[in-house]
Coordinates of C-alpha atoms and ligand atoms in Angstrom, one line a residue:
M268 CA 9.3 17.8 -26.3
A269 CA 5.5 18.4 -26.4
K270 CA 4.0 21.4 -24.8
L271 CA 2.5 20.9 -21.3
Q272 CA -1.1 20.7 -22.4
D273 CA -0.3 18.1 -25.2
R274 CA 2.0 16.1 -23.0
F275 CA -0.7 15.9 -20.3
A276 CA -3.4 14.9 -22.8
D277 CA -1.0 12.1 -24.0
I278 CA -0.5 10.5 -20.6
I279 CA -4.1 10.6 -19.4
P280 CA -5.2 7.3 -21.0
K281 CA -2.3 5.4 -19.3
M282 CA -3.0 7.1 -16.0
R283 CA -6.7 6.0 -16.2
T284 CA -5.9 2.4 -17.3
D285 CA -3.2 2.1 -14.6
Q286 CA -5.6 3.2 -11.9
A287 CA -8.3 0.8 -13.2
A288 CA -5.9 -2.1 -13.1
I289 CA -4.7 -1.3 -9.6
L290 CA -8.3 -1.1 -8.4
K291 CA -9.1 -4.4 -10.1
E292 CA -6.1 -6.2 -8.8
K293 CA -5.7 -4.7 -5.3
G294 CA -9.0 -2.9 -4.6
D295 CA -9.7 -4.8 -1.4
K296 CA -6.1 -4.8 0.1
V297 CA -5.7 -3.1 3.5
I298 CA -3.0 -0.3 3.4
S299 CA -3.7 1.3 6.8
E300 CA -5.6 0.9 10.0
V301 CA -6.9 3.6 12.3
T302 CA -6.4 3.7 16.0
V303 CA -8.5 5.8 18.4
K304 CA -5.4 7.9 19.1
Q305 CA -5.2 8.7 15.3
A306 CA -8.8 9.6 15.1
F307 CA -8.4 12.1 17.9
G308 CA -5.0 13.1 16.7
G309 CA -5.4 14.8 13.4
M310 CA -5.3 11.5 11.4
R311 CA -1.5 11.5 11.8
G312 CA 0.2 8.7 9.9
I313 CA -3.0 7.2 8.3
K314 CA -2.5 6.2 4.7
G315 CA -5.8 7.1 3.2
M316 CA -5.4 9.1 0.0
I317 CA -3.4 9.0 -3.2
C318 CA -0.9 11.7 -4.4
D319 CA 1.4 11.2 -7.4
T320 CA 3.0 14.6 -7.7
S321 CA 5.3 14.0 -4.8
V322 CA 5.8 12.0 -1.6
V323 CA 7.4 12.9 1.7
E324 CA 9.5 10.2 3.3
P325 CA 9.9 10.6 7.0
D326 CA 13.7 9.9 6.8
K327 CA 14.3 11.6 3.4
G328 CA 11.9 14.5 2.9
L329 CA 10.4 15.7 -0.3
I330 CA 10.7 13.5 -3.4
I331 CA 9.1 15.0 -6.5
R332 CA 8.1 12.4 -9.2
G333 CA 10.9 10.1 -7.9
H334 CA 13.5 12.9 -7.7
P335 CA 14.8 13.8 -4.2
L336 CA 14.4 17.5 -4.0
L337 CA 18.1 18.5 -3.7
T338 CA 18.9 16.6 -6.9
I339 CA 16.6 18.9 -8.9
Q340 CA 17.1 22.1 -7.0
D341 CA 18.5 23.8 -10.2
L342 CA 15.2 23.4 -12.1
W343 CA 13.3 26.6 -12.6
P344 CA 9.8 26.7 -11.0
E345 CA 8.0 26.4 -14.4
E346 CA 10.0 23.3 -15.1
I347 CA 9.0 22.0 -11.7
F348 CA 5.3 22.6 -12.6
Y349 CA 5.7 20.6 -15.8
L350 CA 7.4 17.8 -13.8
L351 CA 4.7 17.8 -11.1
L352 CA 1.9 17.5 -13.6
T353 CA 3.4 15.1 -16.1
G354 CA 6.3 13.3 -14.4
D355 CA 8.8 14.6 -17.1
K356 CA 11.4 17.2 -16.9
P357 CA 10.7 19.5 -19.8
D358 CA 13.3 20.4 -22.4
K359 CA 14.1 24.0 -23.5
E360 CA 11.4 24.1 -26.1
A361 CA 8.6 22.9 -23.7
T362 CA 9.8 25.2 -21.0
E363 CA 9.8 28.2 -23.3
A364 CA 6.3 27.3 -24.5
L365 CA 5.1 27.2 -20.9
Q366 CA 6.7 30.5 -20.1
L367 CA 4.9 32.1 -23.1
D368 CA 1.6 30.5 -21.9
L369 CA 2.1 32.0 -18.5
A370 CA 3.0 35.4 -19.9
A371 CA -0.1 35.3 -22.1
R372 CA -2.2 34.8 -19.0
S373 CA -0.5 37.4 -16.7
H374 CA -2.9 40.2 -17.1
V375 CA -4.6 41.0 -13.8
P376 CA -8.1 42.4 -14.3
G377 CA -8.6 45.9 -12.9
Y378 CA -11.4 44.8 -10.5
V379 CA -8.7 42.7 -8.6
W380 CA -6.7 45.9 -7.9
D381 CA -9.9 47.7 -6.9
V382 CA -10.7 45.0 -4.3
L383 CA -7.1 45.0 -3.0
E384 CA -7.0 48.8 -2.7
A385 CA -10.4 48.8 -0.9
M386 CA -9.1 46.4 1.8
P387 CA -8.1 47.9 5.2
D388 CA -4.4 49.1 5.4
D389 CA -3.7 46.6 8.1
S390 CA -5.0 43.6 6.2
H391 CA -2.7 40.6 6.4
P392 CA -1.0 40.0 3.0
M393 CA -2.4 36.4 3.0
A394 CA -6.0 37.7 3.4
M395 CA -5.3 40.0 0.5
L396 CA -4.0 37.1 -1.7
S397 CA -6.9 34.9 -0.9
A398 CA -9.4 37.7 -1.6
A399 CA -7.7 38.5 -4.9
I400 CA -7.9 34.9 -6.1
I401 CA -11.5 34.5 -5.0
V402 CA -12.6 37.6 -6.9
M403 CA -11.1 36.2 -10.0
E404 CA -13.4 33.1 -9.8
K405 CA -15.7 34.7 -12.4
E406 CA -12.9 34.0 -14.9
S407 CA -13.1 30.3 -14.4
A408 CA -13.2 28.3 -17.6
F409 CA -14.2 25.2 -15.6
R410 CA -17.3 26.8 -14.3
A411 CA -18.3 28.2 -17.7
W412 CA -17.8 24.8 -19.3
Y413 CA -19.6 23.0 -16.5
D414 CA -22.6 25.3 -16.8
E415 CA -22.8 24.4 -20.5
G416 CA -22.9 20.7 -19.6
M417 CA -19.4 19.3 -20.2
T418 CA -18.8 15.6 -19.8
K419 CA -16.7 14.2 -17.0
D420 CA -13.8 13.0 -19.2
K421 CA -13.2 16.7 -20.2
Y422 CA -13.0 18.1 -16.7
W423 CA -9.2 18.3 -16.7
L424 CA -9.1 20.5 -19.8
P425 CA -10.7 23.7 -18.3
M426 CA -9.0 22.9 -15.0
L427 CA -5.6 23.1 -16.7
E428 CA -6.6 26.3 -18.4
D429 CA -7.7 27.8 -15.1
G430 CA -4.5 26.5 -13.5
L431 CA -2.4 28.3 -16.1
R432 CA -4.5 31.4 -15.8
L433 CA -4.0 31.5 -12.0
L434 CA -0.3 30.7 -12.3
G435 CA 0.0 33.5 -14.9
V436 CA -1.5 36.2 -12.7
L437 CA -0.2 34.9 -9.3
P438 CA 3.2 36.5 -9.2
V439 CA 1.8 39.7 -10.6
I440 CA -0.9 39.8 -7.9
A441 CA 1.5 38.7 -5.1
A442 CA 4.1 41.3 -6.1
G443 CA 1.4 43.9 -6.4
I444 CA 0.2 43.1 -2.9
Y445 CA 3.7 43.7 -1.6
R446 CA 4.0 47.1 -3.3
L447 CA 0.5 48.2 -2.2
R448 CA 0.6 46.9 1.4
Y449 CA 4.1 48.3 2.1
D450 CA 3.8 51.6 0.1
K451 CA 6.4 50.7 -2.5
G452 CA 4.7 52.4 -5.4
D453 CA 2.7 51.2 -8.5
P454 CA 2.7 47.5 -9.6
I455 CA 5.6 46.7 -11.9
P456 CA 4.5 44.9 -15.1
Y457 CA 5.3 41.3 -16.1
M458 CA 8.1 40.9 -18.7
T459 CA 7.3 38.3 -21.4
N460 CA 11.0 37.5 -22.1
L461 CA 11.8 36.7 -18.4
D462 CA 11.2 33.4 -16.6
W463 CA 8.5 33.1 -14.0
G464 CA 10.7 33.3 -10.9
A465 CA 12.9 36.2 -12.1
N466 CA 9.7 38.0 -13.1
Y467 CA 8.3 37.7 -9.6
A468 CA 11.6 38.9 -8.1
R469 CA 11.7 41.8 -10.5
M470 CA 8.1 42.8 -9.9
L471 CA 8.7 43.1 -6.1
G472 CA 11.0 46.0 -7.0
L473 CA 13.9 45.2 -4.7
P474 CA 17.4 46.1 -6.0
D475 CA 19.1 43.0 -7.4
P476 CA 22.3 44.2 -9.2
T477 CA 24.0 40.7 -9.0
G478 CA 20.9 38.6 -9.9
E479 CA 21.3 36.7 -6.6
F480 CA 17.8 37.6 -5.4
A481 CA 16.3 36.3 -8.6
K482 CA 18.3 33.1 -8.1
L483 CA 17.0 32.8 -4.5
M484 CA 13.4 33.4 -5.7
R485 CA 13.7 30.5 -8.2
L486 CA 15.1 28.3 -5.5
Y487 CA 12.4 29.4 -3.1
L488 CA 9.6 28.8 -5.6
N489 CA 11.1 25.4 -6.4
F490 CA 11.5 24.3 -2.7
H491 CA 7.9 25.1 -1.6
C492 CA 6.1 23.8 -4.6
D493 CA 4.5 20.6 -3.2
H494 CA 4.7 18.4 -0.1
E495 CA 2.4 15.5 -1.1
G496 CA -1.3 15.8 -0.5
G497 CA -1.7 15.5 3.2
N498 CA -0.4 18.9 4.3
V499 CA -3.1 21.3 5.4
S500 CA -3.1 23.5 2.3
A501 CA -3.0 20.7 -0.3
N502 CA -5.5 18.7 1.7
I503 CA -8.0 21.5 1.9
C504 CA -7.5 22.4 -1.7
H505 CA -8.1 18.8 -2.7
T506 CA -11.2 18.5 -0.6
T507 CA -12.7 21.7 -2.0
G508 CA -11.8 20.6 -5.6
S509 CA -13.4 17.2 -5.0
A510 CA -16.8 19.0 -4.8
L511 CA -16.0 20.2 -8.4
S512 CA -15.3 23.7 -7.1
D513 CA -12.9 25.3 -9.6
V514 CA -9.2 26.2 -9.3
F515 CA -9.9 29.7 -7.9
Y516 CA -12.2 28.4 -5.1
S517 CA -9.9 25.5 -4.3
V518 CA -6.6 27.3 -4.3
S519 CA -8.0 30.2 -2.3
A520 CA -9.3 27.7 0.3
G521 CA -6.0 25.9 0.5
L522 CA -4.1 29.1 1.0
N523 CA -6.4 30.0 3.9
G524 CA -5.0 26.9 5.6
L525 CA -1.4 27.9 4.6
A526 CA -2.0 31.1 6.5
G527 CA -2.0 29.4 9.9
P528 CA 1.0 29.6 12.2
L529 CA 1.4 25.8 12.5
H530 CA 1.6 25.7 8.7
G531 CA 3.0 28.3 6.2
L532 CA 2.8 31.3 8.6
A533 CA 5.6 29.6 10.6
N534 CA 8.1 31.3 8.3
Q535 CA 6.9 34.7 9.4
E536 CA 6.8 33.6 13.0
C537 CA 10.2 32.1 12.7
L538 CA 11.9 35.3 11.6
D539 CA 10.0 37.2 14.2
W540 CA 11.4 34.8 16.9
I541 CA 14.9 35.2 15.5
L542 CA 14.8 39.0 15.4
Q543 CA 13.4 39.1 19.0
L544 CA 16.3 36.8 20.0
M545 CA 18.8 39.1 18.4
D546 CA 17.2 42.1 19.9
T547 CA 17.3 40.6 23.4
F548 CA 21.1 39.8 23.1
G549 CA 22.1 42.7 20.9
G550 CA 23.2 40.6 17.9
V551 CA 24.1 37.0 17.2
P552 CA 23.5 35.2 20.6
T553 CA 25.9 32.8 22.1
E554 CA 24.8 29.1 22.4
E555 CA 24.2 29.6 26.1
E556 CA 22.0 32.7 25.6
L557 CA 20.1 30.9 22.9
R558 CA 19.4 27.9 25.1
D559 CA 17.9 30.1 27.8
F560 CA 15.8 32.0 25.2
A561 CA 14.5 28.7 23.7
D562 CA 13.7 27.2 27.1
E563 CA 11.8 30.4 28.0
T564 CA 9.7 30.1 24.8
L565 CA 9.0 26.4 25.5
D566 CA 8.3 26.9 29.2
S567 CA 5.8 29.7 28.4
G568 CA 3.8 27.2 26.3
Q569 CA 4.8 28.5 22.9
V570 CA 6.2 26.4 20.0
I571 CA 9.6 27.2 18.5
P572 CA 8.6 28.0 15.0
G573 CA 10.4 26.3 12.2
Y574 CA 11.1 23.1 14.2
G575 CA 9.1 19.9 14.3
H576 CA 7.0 18.3 11.6
A577 CA 4.0 16.1 11.2
V578 CA 5.7 13.6 8.9
L579 CA 9.5 14.4 8.7
R580 CA 11.8 12.8 11.3
V581 CA 15.0 14.3 10.0
T582 CA 16.3 17.7 9.0
D583 CA 14.1 19.0 6.2
P584 CA 16.2 18.9 2.9
R585 CA 14.6 22.3 2.1
F586 CA 16.2 23.7 5.2
T587 CA 19.5 22.2 4.2
G588 CA 19.2 23.6 0.6
F589 CA 18.6 27.1 1.9
V590 CA 21.5 26.9 4.4
E591 CA 23.8 25.8 1.5
F592 CA 22.6 28.9 -0.5
G593 CA 23.2 31.1 2.6
R594 CA 26.7 29.7 3.1
E595 CA 27.5 30.5 -0.6
Y596 CA 26.1 34.0 -0.8
L597 CA 25.7 35.5 2.7
A598 CA 27.8 33.6 5.2
D599 CA 28.6 36.8 7.2
D600 CA 25.0 37.9 7.6
P601 CA 24.1 38.1 11.3
V602 CA 20.5 36.9 10.9
F603 CA 21.7 33.9 8.8
Q604 CA 24.4 33.2 11.4
T605 CA 21.8 33.2 14.1
V606 CA 19.8 30.7 12.1
N607 CA 22.8 28.4 12.2
T608 CA 23.3 28.9 16.0
V609 CA 19.6 28.1 16.5
F610 CA 20.2 24.8 14.5
K611 CA 23.0 23.9 16.9
V612 CA 20.9 24.5 20.0
V613 CA 17.2 24.1 19.4
P614 CA 17.1 20.3 18.6
K615 CA 18.8 19.6 22.0
A616 CA 16.4 22.0 23.8
L617 CA 13.4 20.4 22.2
E618 CA 14.7 16.9 23.1
A619 CA 15.1 18.0 26.8
F620 CA 11.7 19.7 26.8
S621 CA 10.1 16.6 25.3
A622 CA 11.6 14.4 28.0
K623 CA 10.1 16.8 30.6
R624 CA 6.7 16.6 28.8
V625 CA 6.8 12.8 28.9
K626 CA 7.5 12.8 32.6
A627 CA 4.5 15.1 33.1
G628 CA 2.3 12.6 31.2
K629 CA 2.2 14.6 27.9
N630 CA 2.9 13.5 24.3
P631 CA 6.6 13.5 23.3
I632 CA 7.7 15.9 20.6
A633 CA 8.0 13.7 17.5
N634 CA 10.7 15.6 15.7
F635 CA 13.4 18.0 17.0
W636 CA 14.7 19.0 13.6
P637 CA 14.2 22.1 11.5
N638 CA 11.6 22.3 8.7
V639 CA 11.7 24.6 5.7
D640 CA 10.6 27.7 7.6
A641 CA 13.6 27.7 9.9
S642 CA 16.0 29.1 7.3
S643 CA 14.0 30.7 4.4
G644 CA 13.2 34.0 6.1
S645 CA 16.8 34.9 6.9
L646 CA 17.7 34.7 3.2
L647 CA 14.8 36.9 2.2
F648 CA 15.7 39.4 4.9
H649 CA 19.3 39.7 3.7
Y650 CA 18.1 40.8 0.2
G651 CA 15.9 43.5 1.7
L652 CA 12.6 41.7 1.9
T653 CA 12.2 42.6 5.5
E654 CA 8.4 42.8 5.8
F655 CA 8.1 39.2 7.2
P656 CA 4.2 39.2 7.4
Y657 CA 4.6 38.9 3.6
Y658 CA 6.6 35.7 3.6
T659 CA 3.7 33.3 3.5
V660 CA 2.6 35.0 0.2
L661 CA 5.9 33.8 -1.4
F662 CA 5.2 30.3 -0.1
S663 CA 1.7 30.5 -1.6
V664 CA 2.8 31.4 -5.1
S665 CA 5.0 28.3 -5.0
R666 CA 2.6 26.0 -3.3
A667 CA -0.1 26.9 -5.9
M668 CA 1.9 24.8 -8.4
G669 CA 1.5 21.7 -6.4
M670 CA -2.1 22.3 -5.5
I671 CA -3.0 23.1 -9.1
A672 CA -1.1 20.0 -10.5
Q673 CA -2.9 17.8 -8.0
L674 CA -6.3 19.3 -8.9
I675 CA -5.8 18.8 -12.6
I676 CA -4.6 15.2 -12.1
N677 CA -7.6 14.4 -9.9
R678 CA -10.1 15.8 -12.4
A679 CA -8.4 13.8 -15.2
L680 CA -8.8 10.6 -13.0
G681 CA -12.3 11.4 -11.9
T682 CA -11.3 11.2 -8.3
P683 CA -14.5 11.2 -6.2
L684 CA -15.8 13.6 -3.6
T685 CA -13.8 13.4 -0.4
R686 CA -16.1 12.3 2.4
P687 CA -14.6 10.3 5.1
K688 CA -16.8 8.9 7.9
W689 CA -16.5 10.8 11.2
V690 CA -17.7 9.3 14.4
S691 CA -18.8 10.8 17.8
T692 CA -17.0 10.5 21.1
K693 CA -19.9 8.5 22.3
W694 CA -19.5 6.0 19.4
V695 CA -15.8 5.6 20.3
K696 CA -16.6 5.0 24.0
A697 CA -19.1 2.3 22.9
N698 CA -17.1 0.7 20.0
G699 CA -13.4 1.7 20.3
Ligands
LIG988 N1 8.0 23.6 19.7 C1 7.3 23.3 20.9 N2 6.5 22.2 20.9 C2 6.4 21.5 19.8 C3 7.1 21.7 18.6 C4 7.9 22.9 18.6 N3 8.6 23.3 17.5 N4 6.8 20.8 17.7 C5 5.9 20.0 18.3 N5 5.6 20.4 19.6 C6 4.6 19.9 20.5 C7 3.3 20.0 19.8 O1 2.7 21.3 20.0 C8 2.5 18.9 20.6 O2 2.1 19.4 21.8 P1 0.6 19.1 22.5 O3 0.5 17.6 22.5 O4 0.7 19.7 23.8 O5 -0.4 19.8 21.6 C9 3.5 17.8 20.8 O6 4.8 18.5 20.7 C10 3.5 16.7 19.9 O7 3.5 17.2 18.5 P2 4.2 16.4 17.3 O8 3.6 15.1 17.3 O9 5.7 16.4 17.5 O10 3.9 17.3 16.1 P3 2.5 17.5 15.3 O11 2.6 16.5 14.1 O12 1.3 17.5 16.1 O13 2.7 19.0 14.7 C11 3.9 20.8 13.8 C12 3.7 19.3 13.7 C13 4.7 21.3 12.6 C14 2.6 21.6 13.8 C15 4.7 21.2 15.1 O14 5.9 20.5 15.1 C16 4.9 22.7 15.3 O15 3.9 23.3 15.9 N6 6.1 23.2 14.9 C17 6.3 24.7 15.0 C18 5.5 25.4 13.9 C19 6.1 25.1 12.5 O16 7.3 25.2 12.3 N7 5.2 24.8 11.6 C20 5.7 24.7 10.2 C21 5.6 23.4 9.6 C22 6.1 23.4 8.2 N8 5.3 24.2 7.2 O17 5.9 25.0 6.6 O18 4.1 24.1 7.1
LIG989 C1 4.6 21.7 3.9 O1 5.5 22.1 3.1 O2 3.4 21.6 3.5 C2 4.9 21.5 5.3 O3 6.2 21.0 5.5 C3 3.8 20.9 6.2 C4 3.5 19.4 5.9 O4 4.0 18.8 5.0 O5 2.6 18.9 6.6

């Protein structure tokens, strides 16, 4: 099979003619309407943009290029990137070529380490990651080509080069941040003959005598790779890229959104909540103890991290996949057992709390089920990755694949600047 760059070049003409045909045939069709509630409510449910890398069905969860996530959970992250970008699962030859391309771009310039070392000791690892990516912006091939006067039809080419460059350095930077921020010693170099996920696991420097941690990391990088275009990080990344900002600016912007507690930071918050819970009850809590703890969290006005979702209305398949991994490899781990007890109790607690909210005239909670963040941290914790403020960095390395694939596709299609019309409250009062 062709290498990623060649395969993508092959499919561009068809992508462009397909889009032109759809626009000609259906350009004036209405696909969504907007209510006043949606305009005030974070545009929830409005179908207003196109994303072909993946879709999230409320009753099924993540579907990548037509494949439900759990049917492709054995793919390695670099294979997932190939799939996201082209729609094809790569064969061995194409995967190896991509691994070599990533390895060839894995050198992190010295000035990145200088910036990271100069940051305050108590910097959040996500702030460090975002800063490291933004200082690398000077490396952008897109910006260099653009400044030389490249034509629009070529935009995708340097975007793909920048995307590979960023994916090449990302695990090295991310692992380096872990080692620097938590005093684990010097960065560990990238190994050319190892796959991308196992490389990241190895560069963190945690003991992995059985190879299970590397296996978990591949799964982790697979599961977080994309969630269509409407989630906060992909949406910000897309909007930034639509101004023709390059991959470094766009991904860094997207990750700043991922760093929020209602989005990717929920995995750190979730483990924190679970450890507080275990601390309060001296180990795995009973269902009754947990119900009280959950009610206390909700009554104090806090969210239960890892539960609820803006789109999903069922248990997130990513949660299910991680629980299956846990059952196979660490069934007796108390943190993992607590995650399972939480799953038995929290949906009912949220349902009861939602009913109370409705009685008090507030919005119902739309989804009582766990999302990806409810289970992932317990697995990382088991393998010795106990510094949970770091967890969103792992999410970021994975999500960069989806963001980058979407950026490249949109430059190939010439997707225009994102600029929806906003209106004032006064306008809604007069016209709504
Ligand atoms: N605990 C308590 N309250 C909740 C929860 C929860 N887990 N989920 C939703 N609600 C509340 C929500 O805060 C909102 O309250 P208000 O109207 O007073 O602002 C109300 O229920 C209605 O929200 P929904 O329509 O159900 O959800 P929305 O689409 O607005 O938000 C989340 C989705 C994911 C932001 C929300 O469910 C949440 O805050 N969950 C906990 C944080 C979390 O797990 N985030 C990770 C999402 C996945 N990721 O990795 O990015
Ligand atoms: C994600 O993976 O981005 C989250 O589940 C949030 C979302 O889809 O809105």
